[in-house]
């Protein structure tokens, strides 16, 4: 056999084996990566399991028990806490209020975001206006809630402004039990819209200008440009924003505590799942210290977030556009 026939066979073996003596089909870089995989991953995995996963699983276990957490041991009661939640009118009200924030305020937040982004894209003072709209989101939610409640008090700035322009008939008690949750829905739109508008404007900023110019040359109006250019090209960011809203809406807590001004016992009309859990476990004027019931509420919230996040991801799934 000649040398010219043997050489290609040797080169072929080295390409398949990566290096002499190595695993077949594994390159040196891949072998090094596999060697360092577990040493690099293990510390983070231990922290994740010890700090997040195990406490979460223990919380699920506590949800099936009765436990005050004051020196006694949890007593297994099965599904009793979940049955109690299903029959508790206050928890049902908190659950519906949370869904109301998620859906009604969510529609308001994204309607404002889409409408304002279509305008800010075309004006010179767009950055300044965006900063002003974003400003409430930078403040403490408790401070914003307190400030808004002062503005809406019977002699606050809102009623005084209505009376000064001859619209005194519209002035009313905004913080009564009948209106307080509606005002909270609007207040959450005002506080949150700036954050989602900032995400939207950052996504619009990466769209090449000539797409908008071509649409305008074709005579497209502002709504048509938004529908056929802006929205499709920012769909990935809109999807992420919708997921973030689902998570944030179900966790609303500080704003309502500050807005009602009665953190130890907000009225039932203003309570959400997080506030109900806080009052049940360690908060409120008369804390119940029912950690089993509070853990059951937490499990319900996690399940609610999971369902909505998966649902939003599936409903908004589309092919990504490259531009």
Short mmCIF file of C-alpha atoms in Angstrom, two decimals:
data_model
loop_
_atom_site.label_atom_id
_atom_site.label_comp_id
_atom_site.label_asym_id
_atom_site.label_seq_id
_atom_site.Cartn_x
_atom_site.Cartn_y
_atom_site.Cartn_z
CA UNK A 1 0.00 0.00 0.00
CA UNK A 2 1.45 3.39 -0.94
CA UNK A 3 2.02 6.38 1.37
CA UNK A 4 -0.50 8.45 -0.59
CA UNK A 5 -3.22 5.93 0.27
CA UNK A 6 -2.41 5.73 4.02
CA UNK A 7 -2.18 9.52 4.73
CA UNK A 8 -5.86 10.37 4.02
CA UNK A 9 -7.00 7.53 6.33
CA UNK A 10 -4.87 8.92 9.22
CA UNK A 11 -6.26 12.46 8.69
CA UNK A 12 -9.78 11.09 8.66
CA UNK A 13 -9.33 9.29 11.98
CA UNK A 14 -7.93 12.49 13.61
CA UNK A 15 -10.86 14.56 12.40
CA UNK A 16 -13.36 12.06 13.81
CA UNK A 17 -11.51 11.54 17.12
CA UNK A 18 -10.65 15.24 17.65
CA UNK A 19 -7.22 14.40 19.10
CA UNK A 20 -5.22 11.21 19.48
CA UNK A 21 -6.45 9.35 22.54
CA UNK A 22 -9.64 11.52 22.93
CA UNK A 23 -13.25 10.42 22.80
CA UNK A 24 -14.51 9.64 19.33
CA UNK A 25 -16.47 12.57 17.89
CA UNK A 26 -15.54 15.03 20.72
CA UNK A 27 -13.36 18.05 19.94
CA UNK A 28 -10.82 19.37 22.51
CA UNK A 29 -13.00 22.41 23.17
CA UNK A 30 -16.06 20.23 23.72
CA UNK A 31 -14.10 17.91 26.03
CA UNK A 32 -12.88 20.91 28.09
CA UNK A 33 -16.41 22.26 28.27
CA UNK A 34 -17.73 18.93 29.54
CA UNK A 35 -14.95 18.77 32.14
CA UNK A 36 -15.76 22.24 33.53
CA UNK A 37 -19.55 21.89 33.22
CA UNK A 38 -20.37 20.49 36.67
CA UNK A 39 -17.64 22.33 38.66
CA UNK A 40 -18.96 25.65 37.34
CA UNK A 41 -22.64 24.77 37.56
CA UNK A 42 -22.66 23.06 40.96
CA UNK A 43 -22.24 26.15 43.25
CA UNK A 44 -25.08 28.01 41.56
CA UNK A 45 -27.22 24.87 41.56
CA UNK A 46 -26.67 24.33 45.29
CA UNK A 47 -27.61 27.95 46.06
CA UNK A 48 -30.70 27.74 43.82
CA UNK A 49 -31.90 24.51 45.38
CA UNK A 50 -31.13 25.58 48.95
CA UNK A 51 -32.42 29.16 48.80
CA UNK A 52 -35.31 28.89 46.32
CA UNK A 53 -36.42 25.38 45.46
CA UNK A 54 -36.43 23.72 48.90
CA UNK A 55 -38.18 26.65 50.68
CA UNK A 56 -40.76 26.70 47.88
CA UNK A 57 -41.41 22.97 48.23
CA UNK A 58 -41.62 23.37 52.00
CA UNK A 59 -44.19 26.14 51.47
CA UNK A 60 -46.26 23.75 49.37
CA UNK A 61 -46.06 21.21 52.21
CA UNK A 62 -47.09 23.85 54.79
CA UNK A 63 -50.14 24.69 52.65
CA UNK A 64 -51.49 21.23 53.53
CA UNK A 65 -51.09 21.82 57.28
CA UNK A 66 -52.31 23.98 60.12
CA UNK A 67 -49.43 25.92 61.67
CA UNK A 68 -49.18 29.13 63.64
CA UNK A 69 -45.37 29.15 63.43
CA UNK A 70 -45.05 30.08 67.11
CA UNK A 71 -43.17 27.10 68.48
CA UNK A 72 -45.64 24.38 67.55
CA UNK A 73 -45.29 21.90 64.70
CA UNK A 74 -47.33 21.81 61.49
CA UNK A 75 -50.33 19.47 61.67
CA UNK A 76 -51.30 17.76 58.40
CA UNK A 77 -54.84 18.69 57.33
CA UNK A 78 -54.78 17.75 53.64
CA UNK A 79 -56.83 20.01 51.38
CA UNK A 80 -58.61 21.75 54.27
CA UNK A 81 -56.89 25.09 53.62
CA UNK A 82 -57.80 25.03 49.92
CA UNK A 83 -61.41 24.12 50.71
CA UNK A 84 -61.52 26.97 53.21
CA UNK A 85 -60.18 29.40 50.60
CA UNK A 86 -62.81 28.28 48.10
CA UNK A 87 -65.54 29.03 50.64
CA UNK A 88 -64.08 32.28 52.00
CA UNK A 89 -65.91 35.32 50.59
CA UNK A 90 -63.01 37.67 51.43
CA UNK A 91 -60.56 35.48 49.52
CA UNK A 92 -62.97 35.26 46.58
CA UNK A 93 -63.18 39.06 46.54
CA UNK A 94 -59.38 39.33 46.66
CA UNK A 95 -59.08 36.78 43.83
CA UNK A 96 -61.55 38.68 41.63
CA UNK A 97 -59.86 41.99 42.42
CA UNK A 98 -56.52 40.52 41.34
CA UNK A 99 -58.05 39.31 38.08
CA UNK A 100 -59.59 42.75 37.61
CA UNK A 101 -56.20 44.40 37.97
CA UNK A 102 -54.65 41.86 35.61
CA UNK A 103 -57.24 42.27 32.86
CA UNK A 104 -58.77 45.76 33.18
CA UNK A 105 -55.65 47.66 34.19
CA UNK A 106 -53.65 45.56 31.73
CA UNK A 107 -55.89 46.65 28.86
CA UNK A 108 -55.53 50.24 30.03
CA UNK A 109 -51.75 50.04 30.36
CA UNK A 110 -51.21 48.63 26.87
CA UNK A 111 -53.82 50.91 25.27
CA UNK A 112 -52.02 53.93 26.71
CA UNK A 113 -48.65 52.47 25.73
CA UNK A 114 -49.65 51.87 22.12
CA UNK A 115 -51.43 55.21 21.71
CA UNK A 116 -48.71 57.34 23.28
CA UNK A 117 -45.87 55.48 21.51
CA UNK A 118 -47.51 56.21 18.14
CA UNK A 119 -47.39 59.92 19.00
CA UNK A 120 -44.00 60.11 20.72
CA UNK A 121 -42.31 58.45 17.75
CA UNK A 122 -43.06 61.48 15.60
CA UNK A 123 -42.46 64.44 17.92
CA UNK A 124 -39.20 66.12 18.84
CA UNK A 125 -39.98 66.35 22.55
CA UNK A 126 -40.67 62.65 22.74
CA UNK A 127 -37.73 61.88 25.05
CA UNK A 128 -38.71 64.59 27.53
CA UNK A 129 -42.32 63.43 27.55
CA UNK A 130 -41.22 59.82 28.01
CA UNK A 131 -39.12 60.82 31.02
CA UNK A 132 -42.09 62.59 32.61
CA UNK A 133 -44.40 59.62 32.02
CA UNK A 134 -41.79 57.20 33.37
CA UNK A 135 -41.12 59.27 36.50
CA UNK A 136 -43.96 57.84 38.71
CA UNK A 137 -42.56 54.34 38.16
CA UNK A 138 -39.25 55.43 39.72
CA UNK A 139 -40.88 56.46 42.98
CA UNK A 140 -41.80 54.23 45.87
CA UNK A 141 -45.22 52.63 45.23
CA UNK A 142 -46.26 53.49 48.80
CA UNK A 143 -45.31 57.15 48.29
CA UNK A 144 -47.18 57.26 44.98
CA UNK A 145 -50.24 55.64 46.56
CA UNK A 146 -50.26 58.14 49.44
CA UNK A 147 -49.82 61.08 47.06
CA UNK A 148 -52.65 59.88 44.83
CA UNK A 149 -54.96 59.40 47.81
CA UNK A 150 -54.25 63.00 48.92
CA UNK A 151 -55.02 64.29 45.43
CA UNK A 152 -58.35 62.43 45.46
CA UNK A 153 -59.37 63.36 48.99
CA UNK A 154 -62.66 65.33 49.35
CA UNK A 155 -60.78 68.64 49.47
CA UNK A 156 -57.89 67.46 47.33
CA UNK A 157 -56.49 68.91 44.15
CA UNK A 158 -58.77 66.88 41.83
CA UNK A 159 -62.04 68.06 43.36
CA UNK A 160 -60.69 71.60 43.78
CA UNK A 161 -59.71 71.71 40.10
CA UNK A 162 -63.13 70.45 39.02
CA UNK A 163 -64.87 73.12 41.09
CA UNK A 164 -62.56 75.88 39.81
CA UNK A 165 -63.48 75.19 36.17
CA UNK A 166 -67.21 74.95 36.84
CA UNK A 167 -67.40 71.16 36.93
CA UNK A 168 -68.22 70.90 40.62
CA UNK A 169 -70.97 68.40 39.83
CA UNK A 170 -68.26 65.86 38.95
CA UNK A 171 -66.48 66.32 42.30
CA UNK A 172 -67.22 63.42 44.62
CA UNK A 173 -65.90 61.15 47.32
CA UNK A 174 -63.40 59.15 45.29
CA UNK A 175 -62.26 56.92 48.16
CA UNK A 176 -65.62 55.46 49.18
CA UNK A 177 -65.95 51.63 49.12
CA UNK A 178 -68.01 51.85 45.91
CA UNK A 179 -65.33 53.73 43.98
CA UNK A 180 -62.04 52.91 45.63
CA UNK A 181 -61.22 49.83 43.54
CA UNK A 182 -62.07 51.61 40.26
CA UNK A 183 -59.75 54.43 41.28
CA UNK A 184 -57.06 51.86 42.08
CA UNK A 185 -57.43 50.38 38.59
CA UNK A 186 -56.91 53.81 37.01
CA UNK A 187 -54.07 54.64 39.39
CA UNK A 188 -52.20 51.47 38.46
CA UNK A 189 -52.48 52.41 34.78
CA UNK A 190 -51.02 55.84 35.55
CA UNK A 191 -48.15 54.41 37.59
CA UNK A 192 -47.27 51.48 35.32
CA UNK A 193 -47.74 52.88 31.80
CA UNK A 194 -44.38 54.68 31.83
CA UNK A 195 -42.42 51.45 32.30
CA UNK A 196 -44.12 49.60 29.44
CA UNK A 197 -43.99 52.72 27.26
CA UNK A 198 -40.22 52.84 27.79
CA UNK A 199 -39.92 49.21 26.68
CA UNK A 200 -42.05 49.95 23.63
CA UNK A 201 -40.09 53.06 22.64
CA UNK A 202 -36.79 51.18 22.93
CA UNK A 203 -38.17 48.53 20.57
CA UNK A 204 -39.45 51.19 18.14
CA UNK A 205 -36.03 52.86 18.17
CA UNK A 206 -34.38 49.84 16.54
CA UNK A 207 -36.80 49.80 13.58
CA UNK A 208 -35.12 51.29 10.49
CA UNK A 209 -36.55 54.69 9.66
CA UNK A 210 -37.18 53.85 6.01
CA UNK A 211 -39.99 51.46 6.94
CA UNK A 212 -41.98 54.35 8.40
CA UNK A 213 -41.06 56.64 5.49
CA UNK A 214 -42.20 54.06 2.93
CA UNK A 215 -45.53 53.63 4.75
CA UNK A 216 -46.04 57.39 4.92
CA UNK A 217 -45.24 57.74 1.19
CA UNK A 218 -47.94 55.14 0.52
CA UNK A 219 -50.40 57.35 2.36
CA UNK A 220 -50.76 55.17 5.46
CA UNK A 221 -52.28 56.88 8.47
CA UNK A 222 -50.93 56.77 12.00
CA UNK A 223 -53.08 53.77 12.97
CA UNK A 224 -52.19 51.85 9.80
CA UNK A 225 -48.48 52.48 10.34
CA UNK A 226 -48.77 51.23 13.90
CA UNK A 227 -50.75 48.13 12.87
CA UNK A 228 -48.64 47.07 9.89
CA UNK A 229 -45.17 48.37 10.78
CA UNK A 230 -44.71 49.17 14.47
CA UNK A 231 -46.64 46.32 16.06
CA UNK A 232 -45.27 43.43 13.94
CA UNK A 233 -41.69 44.64 14.34
CA UNK A 234 -41.98 45.08 18.11
CA UNK A 235 -44.02 41.94 18.73
CA UNK A 236 -41.24 40.17 20.66
CA UNK A 237 -40.94 43.09 23.09
CA UNK A 238 -44.73 43.35 23.41
CA UNK A 239 -44.83 39.65 24.32
CA UNK A 240 -42.18 40.09 27.01
CA UNK A 241 -44.02 43.18 28.33
CA UNK A 242 -47.29 41.21 28.54
CA UNK A 243 -45.57 38.46 30.53
CA UNK A 244 -44.03 41.03 32.88
CA UNK A 245 -47.43 42.64 33.37
CA UNK A 246 -49.01 39.29 34.31
CA UNK A 247 -46.37 38.77 36.99
CA UNK A 248 -46.42 42.34 38.31
CA UNK A 249 -50.22 42.65 38.34
CA UNK A 250 -50.69 39.55 40.50
CA UNK A 251 -48.04 40.84 42.94
CA UNK A 252 -49.50 44.35 43.43
CA UNK A 253 -49.21 45.22 47.11
CA UNK A 254 -47.43 48.42 48.15
CA UNK A 255 -49.42 50.82 45.96
CA UNK A 256 -52.75 49.68 47.45
CA UNK A 257 -51.40 49.73 51.00
CA UNK A 258 -50.23 53.32 50.49
CA UNK A 259 -53.35 54.38 48.61
CA UNK A 260 -55.83 53.12 51.18
CA UNK A 261 -53.72 54.62 53.97
CA UNK A 262 -54.76 51.78 56.25
CA UNK A 263 -52.03 49.20 55.88
CA UNK A 264 -53.11 47.11 58.85
CA UNK A 265 -56.62 46.53 57.52
CA UNK A 266 -57.42 47.79 53.99
CA UNK A 267 -61.12 47.64 53.11
CA UNK A 268 -62.22 44.33 51.52
CA UNK A 269 -63.12 46.18 48.31
CA UNK A 270 -59.44 47.07 47.81
CA UNK A 271 -57.81 43.80 48.82
CA UNK A 272 -55.83 41.62 46.44
CA UNK A 273 -54.30 38.16 46.87
CA UNK A 274 -51.03 39.55 48.21
CA UNK A 275 -52.82 41.74 50.76
CA UNK A 276 -55.06 38.85 51.82
CA UNK A 277 -51.99 36.68 52.33
CA UNK A 278 -50.24 39.43 54.30
CA UNK A 279 -53.22 39.90 56.62
CA UNK A 280 -53.61 36.14 57.10
CA UNK A 281 -50.03 35.41 58.06
CA UNK A 282 -48.08 38.15 59.79
CA UNK A 283 -49.81 41.46 59.08
CA UNK A 284 -52.99 43.33 59.87
CA UNK A 285 -54.53 44.76 63.00
CA UNK A 286 -55.18 41.25 64.34
CA UNK A 287 -52.69 38.90 62.65
CA UNK A 288 -53.97 35.36 62.45
CA UNK A 289 -50.57 33.68 62.12
CA UNK A 290 -52.11 30.98 59.95
CA UNK A 291 -49.07 30.05 57.94
CA UNK A 292 -50.77 27.03 56.39
CA UNK A 293 -53.59 29.16 54.99
CA UNK A 294 -51.13 31.83 53.87
CA UNK A 295 -49.01 29.21 52.11
CA UNK A 296 -52.12 27.94 50.32
CA UNK A 297 -52.74 31.49 49.07
CA UNK A 298 -49.15 31.65 47.82
CA UNK A 299 -49.60 28.38 45.96
CA UNK A 300 -52.74 29.77 44.33
CA UNK A 301 -50.86 32.90 43.26
CA UNK A 302 -47.99 30.91 41.76
CA UNK A 303 -50.46 28.70 39.90
CA UNK A 304 -52.28 31.81 38.63
CA UNK A 305 -49.03 33.39 37.40
CA UNK A 306 -48.00 30.14 35.71
CA UNK A 307 -51.31 29.75 33.91
CA UNK A 308 -51.36 33.33 32.63
CA UNK A 309 -47.70 33.38 31.61
CA UNK A 310 -48.03 30.14 29.64
CA UNK A 311 -51.32 31.33 28.13
CA UNK A 312 -49.86 34.67 27.05
CA UNK A 313 -46.78 33.01 25.58
CA UNK A 314 -48.91 30.62 23.55
CA UNK A 315 -51.41 33.24 22.38
CA UNK A 316 -48.72 35.69 21.32
CA UNK A 317 -46.36 33.17 19.72
CA UNK A 318 -45.32 34.31 16.23
CA UNK A 319 -42.40 33.96 13.90
CA UNK A 320 -39.69 36.53 14.69
CA UNK A 321 -39.11 39.16 12.00
CA UNK A 322 -35.54 39.89 10.95
CA UNK A 323 -34.85 43.43 9.83
#
